[in-house]
mmCIF file of C-alpha atoms in Angstrom:
data_model
loop_
_atom_site.group_PDB
_atom_site.id
_atom_site.type_symbol
_atom_site.label_atom_id
_atom_site.label_comp_id
_atom_site.label_asym_id
_atom_site.label_seq_id
_atom_site.Cartn_x
_atom_site.Cartn_y
_atom_site.Cartn_z
ATOM 1 C CA GLU A 1 -150.315 -135.637 -15.658
ATOM 2 C CA VAL A 2 -149.166 -139.149 -16.615
ATOM 3 C CA GLN A 3 -145.617 -139.778 -15.701
ATOM 4 C CA LEU A 4 -143.186 -142.688 -15.598
ATOM 5 C CA VAL A 5 -140.126 -141.967 -13.447
ATOM 6 C CA GLN A 6 -137.306 -144.320 -13.547
ATOM 7 C CA SER A 7 -134.435 -144.866 -10.989
ATOM 8 C CA GLY A 8 -131.195 -143.375 -11.453
ATOM 9 C CA ALA A 9 -127.939 -144.454 -13.350
ATOM 10 C CA GLU A 10 -126.133 -147.422 -12.098
ATOM 11 C CA VAL A 11 -122.500 -148.692 -12.339
ATOM 12 C CA LYS A 12 -121.955 -152.265 -11.661
ATOM 13 C CA LYS A 13 -119.421 -154.992 -11.914
ATOM 14 C CA PRO A 14 -119.836 -158.131 -13.915
ATOM 15 C CA GLY A 15 -121.583 -160.835 -11.768
ATOM 16 C CA GLU A 16 -123.436 -158.384 -9.640
ATOM 17 C CA SER A 17 -127.294 -158.156 -9.390
ATOM 18 C CA LEU A 18 -129.358 -155.272 -10.075
ATOM 19 C CA LYS A 19 -133.015 -154.038 -9.986
ATOM 20 C CA ILE A 20 -134.064 -150.932 -11.624
ATOM 21 C CA SER A 21 -137.459 -149.242 -11.202
ATOM 22 C CA CYS A 22 -140.159 -147.393 -13.102
ATOM 23 C CA LYS A 23 -142.827 -145.495 -11.028
ATOM 24 C CA GLY A 24 -146.152 -144.571 -12.669
ATOM 25 C CA SER A 25 -148.368 -141.704 -11.615
ATOM 26 C CA GLY A 26 -151.265 -139.682 -12.947
ATOM 27 C CA TYR A 27 -153.233 -142.724 -14.243
ATOM 28 C CA SER A 28 -154.543 -146.059 -12.997
ATOM 29 C CA PHE A 29 -151.258 -148.045 -12.864
ATOM 30 C CA THR A 30 -153.074 -151.423 -12.742
ATOM 31 C CA SER A 31 -155.034 -150.742 -15.884
ATOM 32 C CA TYR A 32 -152.104 -150.449 -18.381
ATOM 33 C CA TRP A 33 -149.508 -152.944 -19.353
ATOM 34 C CA ILE A 34 -145.780 -151.622 -18.855
ATOM 35 C CA GLY A 35 -143.033 -152.570 -21.217
ATOM 36 C CA TRP A 36 -139.249 -152.484 -21.093
ATOM 37 C CA VAL A 37 -136.973 -151.409 -23.961
ATOM 38 C CA ARG A 38 -133.269 -151.813 -24.219
ATOM 39 C CA GLN A 39 -131.028 -149.456 -26.137
ATOM 40 C CA MET A 40 -127.329 -150.420 -26.337
ATOM 41 C CA PRO A 41 -124.816 -147.701 -26.894
ATOM 42 C CA GLY A 42 -125.128 -146.277 -30.403
ATOM 43 C CA LYS A 43 -127.761 -148.891 -31.317
ATOM 44 C CA GLY A 44 -131.467 -149.300 -31.940
ATOM 45 C CA LEU A 45 -134.371 -150.097 -29.767
ATOM 46 C CA GLU A 46 -135.136 -153.724 -28.524
ATOM 47 C CA TRP A 47 -138.294 -154.730 -26.979
ATOM 48 C CA MET A 48 -137.640 -156.813 -23.947
ATOM 49 C CA GLY A 49 -140.981 -157.654 -22.403
ATOM 50 C CA ILE A 50 -144.068 -156.600 -20.750
ATOM 51 C CA ILE A 51 -146.204 -156.811 -17.493
ATOM 52 C CA TYR A 52 -149.647 -156.098 -16.522
ATOM 53 C CA PRO A 53 -149.476 -154.780 -12.920
ATOM 54 C CA GLY A 54 -153.125 -155.508 -12.265
ATOM 55 C CA ASP A 55 -152.248 -159.325 -11.960
ATOM 56 C CA SER A 56 -148.484 -159.395 -12.762
ATOM 57 C CA ASP A 57 -149.058 -161.361 -16.050
ATOM 58 C CA THR A 58 -145.579 -161.157 -17.578
ATOM 59 C CA ARG A 59 -144.327 -161.897 -21.060
ATOM 60 C CA TYR A 60 -140.861 -161.860 -22.488
ATOM 61 C CA SER A 61 -139.380 -161.506 -25.917
ATOM 62 C CA PRO A 62 -137.449 -164.673 -26.775
ATOM 63 C CA SER A 63 -134.136 -162.927 -26.764
ATOM 64 C CA PHE A 64 -134.639 -161.769 -23.172
ATOM 65 C CA GLN A 65 -136.364 -164.754 -21.603
ATOM 66 C CA GLY A 66 -134.306 -166.097 -18.855
ATOM 67 C CA GLN A 67 -131.937 -163.117 -18.998
ATOM 68 C CA VAL A 68 -133.942 -160.653 -17.017
ATOM 69 C CA THR A 69 -136.854 -160.717 -14.641
ATOM 70 C CA ILE A 70 -139.793 -158.217 -14.987
ATOM 71 C CA SER A 71 -141.953 -157.605 -11.948
ATOM 72 C CA ALA A 72 -144.384 -154.962 -10.436
ATOM 73 C CA ASP A 73 -145.592 -153.911 -7.087
ATOM 74 C CA LYS A 74 -149.088 -152.354 -7.624
ATOM 75 C CA SER A 75 -149.251 -151.062 -4.063
ATOM 76 C CA ILE A 76 -146.487 -148.451 -4.883
ATOM 77 C CA SER A 77 -147.217 -148.175 -8.736
ATOM 78 C CA THR A 78 -143.818 -149.470 -9.678
ATOM 79 C CA ALA A 79 -142.451 -151.892 -12.247
ATOM 80 C CA TYR A 80 -139.108 -153.456 -12.007
ATOM 81 C CA LEU A 81 -136.504 -154.809 -14.306
ATOM 82 C CA GLN A 82 -133.756 -157.031 -12.655
ATOM 83 C CA TRP A 83 -130.706 -159.044 -13.346
ATOM 84 C CA SER A 84 -129.205 -161.836 -11.106
ATOM 85 C CA SER A 85 -125.788 -161.648 -12.811
ATOM 86 C CA LEU A 86 -124.875 -158.742 -14.881
ATOM 87 C CA LYS A 87 -122.590 -159.072 -17.918
ATOM 88 C CA ALA A 88 -120.758 -156.307 -19.623
ATOM 89 C CA SER A 89 -123.092 -156.767 -22.622
ATOM 90 C CA ASP A 90 -125.894 -155.530 -20.404
ATOM 91 C CA THR A 91 -124.437 -152.070 -20.651
ATOM 92 C CA ALA A 92 -127.353 -150.034 -22.083
ATOM 93 C CA MET A 93 -130.069 -147.460 -21.642
ATOM 94 C CA TYR A 94 -133.255 -149.164 -20.289
ATOM 95 C CA TYR A 95 -136.663 -147.492 -20.943
ATOM 96 C CA CYS A 96 -140.088 -148.267 -19.427
ATOM 97 C CA VAL A 97 -143.185 -147.449 -21.554
ATOM 98 C CA ARG A 98 -146.810 -147.631 -20.941
ATOM 99 C CA ARG A 99 -148.413 -150.145 -23.361
ATOM 100 C CA ASP A 100 -150.272 -147.518 -25.424
ATOM 101 C CA PHE A 101 -146.645 -146.421 -26.011
ATOM 102 C CA ASP A 102 -147.575 -142.788 -25.383
ATOM 103 C CA TYR A 103 -145.723 -142.325 -22.161
ATOM 104 C CA TRP A 104 -142.040 -143.311 -21.595
ATOM 105 C CA GLY A 105 -139.770 -143.087 -18.633
ATOM 106 C CA GLN A 106 -136.715 -140.976 -18.987
ATOM 107 C CA GLY A 107 -134.480 -144.026 -19.112
ATOM 108 C CA THR A 108 -131.912 -145.717 -16.852
ATOM 109 C CA LEU A 109 -128.420 -146.102 -17.950
ATOM 110 C CA VAL A 110 -126.846 -149.208 -16.725
ATOM 111 C CA THR A 111 -123.039 -149.580 -17.021
ATOM 112 C CA VAL A 112 -121.453 -152.876 -16.335
ATOM 113 C CA SER A 113 -117.637 -152.816 -16.072
ATOM 114 C CA SER A 114 -114.811 -154.373 -14.135
ATOM 115 C CA ASP B 1 -140.739 -163.933 -34.888
ATOM 116 C CA ILE B 2 -141.914 -160.944 -36.810
ATOM 117 C CA GLN B 3 -139.076 -158.991 -38.414
ATOM 118 C CA MET B 4 -139.234 -155.403 -39.305
ATOM 119 C CA THR B 5 -137.207 -153.990 -42.137
ATOM 120 C CA GLN B 6 -136.751 -150.452 -42.117
ATOM 121 C CA SER B 7 -135.088 -148.356 -44.952
ATOM 122 C CA PRO B 8 -133.044 -146.347 -45.489
ATOM 123 C CA SER B 9 -130.857 -146.671 -42.489
ATOM 124 C CA SER B 10 -129.878 -143.042 -43.007
ATOM 125 C CA LEU B 11 -130.719 -140.184 -45.322
ATOM 126 C CA SER B 12 -129.688 -136.553 -45.857
ATOM 127 C CA ALA B 13 -132.260 -133.965 -47.116
ATOM 128 C CA SER B 14 -132.668 -130.283 -47.411
ATOM 129 C CA VAL B 15 -134.952 -128.087 -45.355
ATOM 130 C CA GLY B 16 -138.376 -128.108 -46.946
ATOM 131 C CA ASP B 17 -137.728 -131.532 -48.587
ATOM 132 C CA ARG B 18 -140.387 -134.289 -48.549
ATOM 133 C CA VAL B 19 -138.760 -137.321 -46.693
ATOM 134 C CA THR B 20 -140.061 -140.884 -46.869
ATOM 135 C CA ILE B 21 -139.130 -143.855 -44.756
ATOM 136 C CA THR B 22 -140.444 -147.341 -45.276
ATOM 137 C CA CYS B 23 -140.949 -150.289 -42.975
ATOM 138 C CA GLN B 24 -141.800 -153.851 -44.063
ATOM 139 C CA ALA B 25 -143.115 -156.545 -41.702
ATOM 140 C CA SER B 26 -142.114 -160.212 -42.294
ATOM 141 C CA GLN B 27 -145.815 -161.121 -42.013
ATOM 142 C CA ASP B 28 -149.181 -159.446 -41.902
ATOM 143 C CA ILE B 29 -149.370 -157.099 -38.990
ATOM 144 C CA SER B 30 -152.679 -155.371 -40.001
ATOM 145 C CA ASN B 31 -152.322 -151.738 -38.970
ATOM 146 C CA TYR B 32 -150.465 -152.458 -35.618
ATOM 147 C CA LEU B 33 -147.600 -150.154 -36.365
ATOM 148 C CA ASN B 34 -146.116 -147.101 -34.496
ATOM 149 C CA TRP B 35 -143.604 -144.636 -35.741
ATOM 150 C CA TYR B 36 -141.355 -142.789 -33.174
ATOM 151 C CA GLN B 37 -138.811 -140.045 -33.167
ATOM 152 C CA GLN B 38 -135.731 -140.197 -31.027
ATOM 153 C CA LYS B 39 -133.390 -137.378 -30.439
ATOM 154 C CA PRO B 40 -129.910 -137.931 -28.864
ATOM 155 C CA GLY B 41 -130.154 -138.615 -25.191
ATOM 156 C CA LYS B 42 -133.928 -138.628 -25.121
ATOM 157 C CA ALA B 43 -136.563 -141.182 -24.951
ATOM 158 C CA PRO B 44 -138.528 -142.130 -28.160
ATOM 159 C CA LYS B 45 -141.556 -139.976 -28.857
ATOM 160 C CA LEU B 46 -144.667 -141.584 -30.350
ATOM 161 C CA LEU B 47 -145.590 -139.735 -33.579
ATOM 162 C CA ILE B 48 -147.902 -142.121 -35.340
ATOM 163 C CA TYR B 49 -150.002 -145.028 -33.941
ATOM 164 C CA ASP B 50 -152.106 -147.661 -35.695
ATOM 165 C CA ALA B 51 -150.112 -147.012 -38.874
ATOM 166 C CA SER B 52 -151.733 -143.748 -39.823
ATOM 167 C CA ASN B 53 -153.099 -141.952 -36.660
ATOM 168 C CA LEU B 54 -151.295 -138.723 -35.667
ATOM 169 C CA GLU B 55 -150.620 -138.655 -31.994
ATOM 170 C CA THR B 56 -152.012 -135.567 -30.185
ATOM 171 C CA GLY B 57 -149.688 -132.510 -30.408
ATOM 172 C CA VAL B 58 -147.653 -133.896 -33.279
ATOM 173 C CA PRO B 59 -147.142 -131.534 -36.303
ATOM 174 C CA SER B 60 -149.232 -132.384 -39.245
ATOM 175 C CA ARG B 61 -146.192 -132.453 -41.501
ATOM 176 C CA PHE B 62 -145.778 -136.043 -40.182
ATOM 177 C CA SER B 63 -147.916 -138.914 -41.647
ATOM 178 C CA GLY B 64 -148.047 -142.570 -41.951
ATOM 179 C CA SER B 65 -149.789 -144.986 -44.216
ATOM 180 C CA GLY B 66 -149.958 -148.634 -45.078
ATOM 181 C CA SER B 67 -151.306 -152.037 -43.822
ATOM 182 C CA GLY B 68 -150.489 -155.603 -43.874
ATOM 183 C CA THR B 69 -146.861 -155.710 -44.464
ATOM 184 C CA ASP B 70 -145.839 -152.395 -46.049
ATOM 185 C CA PHE B 71 -145.713 -149.136 -44.231
ATOM 186 C CA THR B 72 -144.547 -145.577 -45.074
ATOM 187 C CA PHE B 73 -143.638 -142.646 -42.895
ATOM 188 C CA THR B 74 -143.564 -139.177 -44.424
ATOM 189 C CA ILE B 75 -142.285 -135.804 -43.400
ATOM 190 C CA SER B 76 -143.924 -133.483 -45.928
ATOM 191 C CA SER B 77 -141.600 -130.690 -45.347
ATOM 192 C CA LEU B 78 -138.401 -131.299 -43.414
ATOM 193 C CA GLN B 79 -137.667 -128.838 -40.574
ATOM 194 C CA PRO B 80 -134.263 -128.343 -38.827
ATOM 195 C CA GLU B 81 -135.986 -129.614 -35.655
ATOM 196 C CA ASP B 82 -136.873 -132.870 -37.287
ATOM 197 C CA ILE B 83 -133.280 -133.980 -37.237
ATOM 198 C CA ALA B 84 -133.538 -137.334 -35.326
ATOM 199 C CA THR B 85 -133.602 -141.104 -35.703
ATOM 200 C CA TYR B 86 -136.919 -142.584 -36.516
ATOM 201 C CA TYR B 87 -138.088 -146.060 -35.647
ATOM 202 C CA CYS B 88 -141.097 -148.175 -36.681
ATOM 203 C CA GLN B 89 -142.508 -150.785 -34.320
ATOM 204 C CA GLN B 90 -144.910 -153.625 -34.781
ATOM 205 C CA TYR B 91 -147.274 -154.551 -31.893
ATOM 206 C CA ASP B 92 -149.379 -157.136 -33.540
ATOM 207 C CA ASN B 93 -147.995 -159.913 -31.379
ATOM 208 C CA LEU B 94 -146.827 -158.578 -28.064
ATOM 209 C CA PRO B 95 -144.793 -159.365 -26.001
ATOM 210 C CA GLN B 96 -142.740 -159.091 -29.219
ATOM 211 C CA GLY B 97 -142.984 -155.473 -30.000
ATOM 212 C CA THR B 98 -140.337 -155.685 -32.664
ATOM 213 C CA PHE B 99 -138.615 -152.363 -33.703
ATOM 214 C CA GLY B 100 -137.228 -151.505 -37.139
ATOM 215 C CA GLY B 101 -133.503 -150.835 -37.265
ATOM 216 C CA GLY B 102 -134.010 -147.078 -37.392
ATOM 217 C CA THR B 103 -133.502 -144.295 -39.942
ATOM 218 C CA LYS B 104 -131.055 -141.421 -39.083
ATOM 219 C CA VAL B 105 -132.369 -138.236 -40.576
ATOM 220 C CA GLU B 106 -129.911 -135.430 -41.338
ATOM 221 C CA ILE B 107 -129.862 -132.048 -42.895
ATOM 222 C CA LYS B 108 -128.010 -131.627 -46.140
#
């Protein structure tokens, strides 16, 4: 069974760093791109970027370039989304999704508040 | 950037009604369009891929059509369990997999 399992909810302060994860199982992790999607509270879906775990080829949507870093560790079938300095406006639910868009993680809620 | 304009932003319909949502791309995206259903507190669920193909296990009352810049999503007979927000998404030019703004569907 294909699964994408994300790390748990996080509560952070502005300026702190954070790395959330998305672990794939039940398929060849290195053969499918993994994307990240942001959903701010009460708002729509925003595509952030995508990574190919096989060779770590990474591409960002312009709105998110320089704001986050997407990475992957194929040895443990896990993709990551990280921030070096969080802002209150990063408060959102974040989803990972396999490139065929058929399998999604359950979401990680990130709350940034002083 | 490709922009996706989805309408309406919300609608209210009766059980059994035919519901139609449209999505317009700012440039030709061929048939690289998905439709999703999202219920509160849940991840989006893929319903339609490549503009008109029904994802496995999705009820046949859901359908999609269109190509180029204009796309339509239809629920042929609205059911109470279809209450959700629906999104279109283009994937013609990844990494920009732009979503439409969403349509909230409610029961009248």
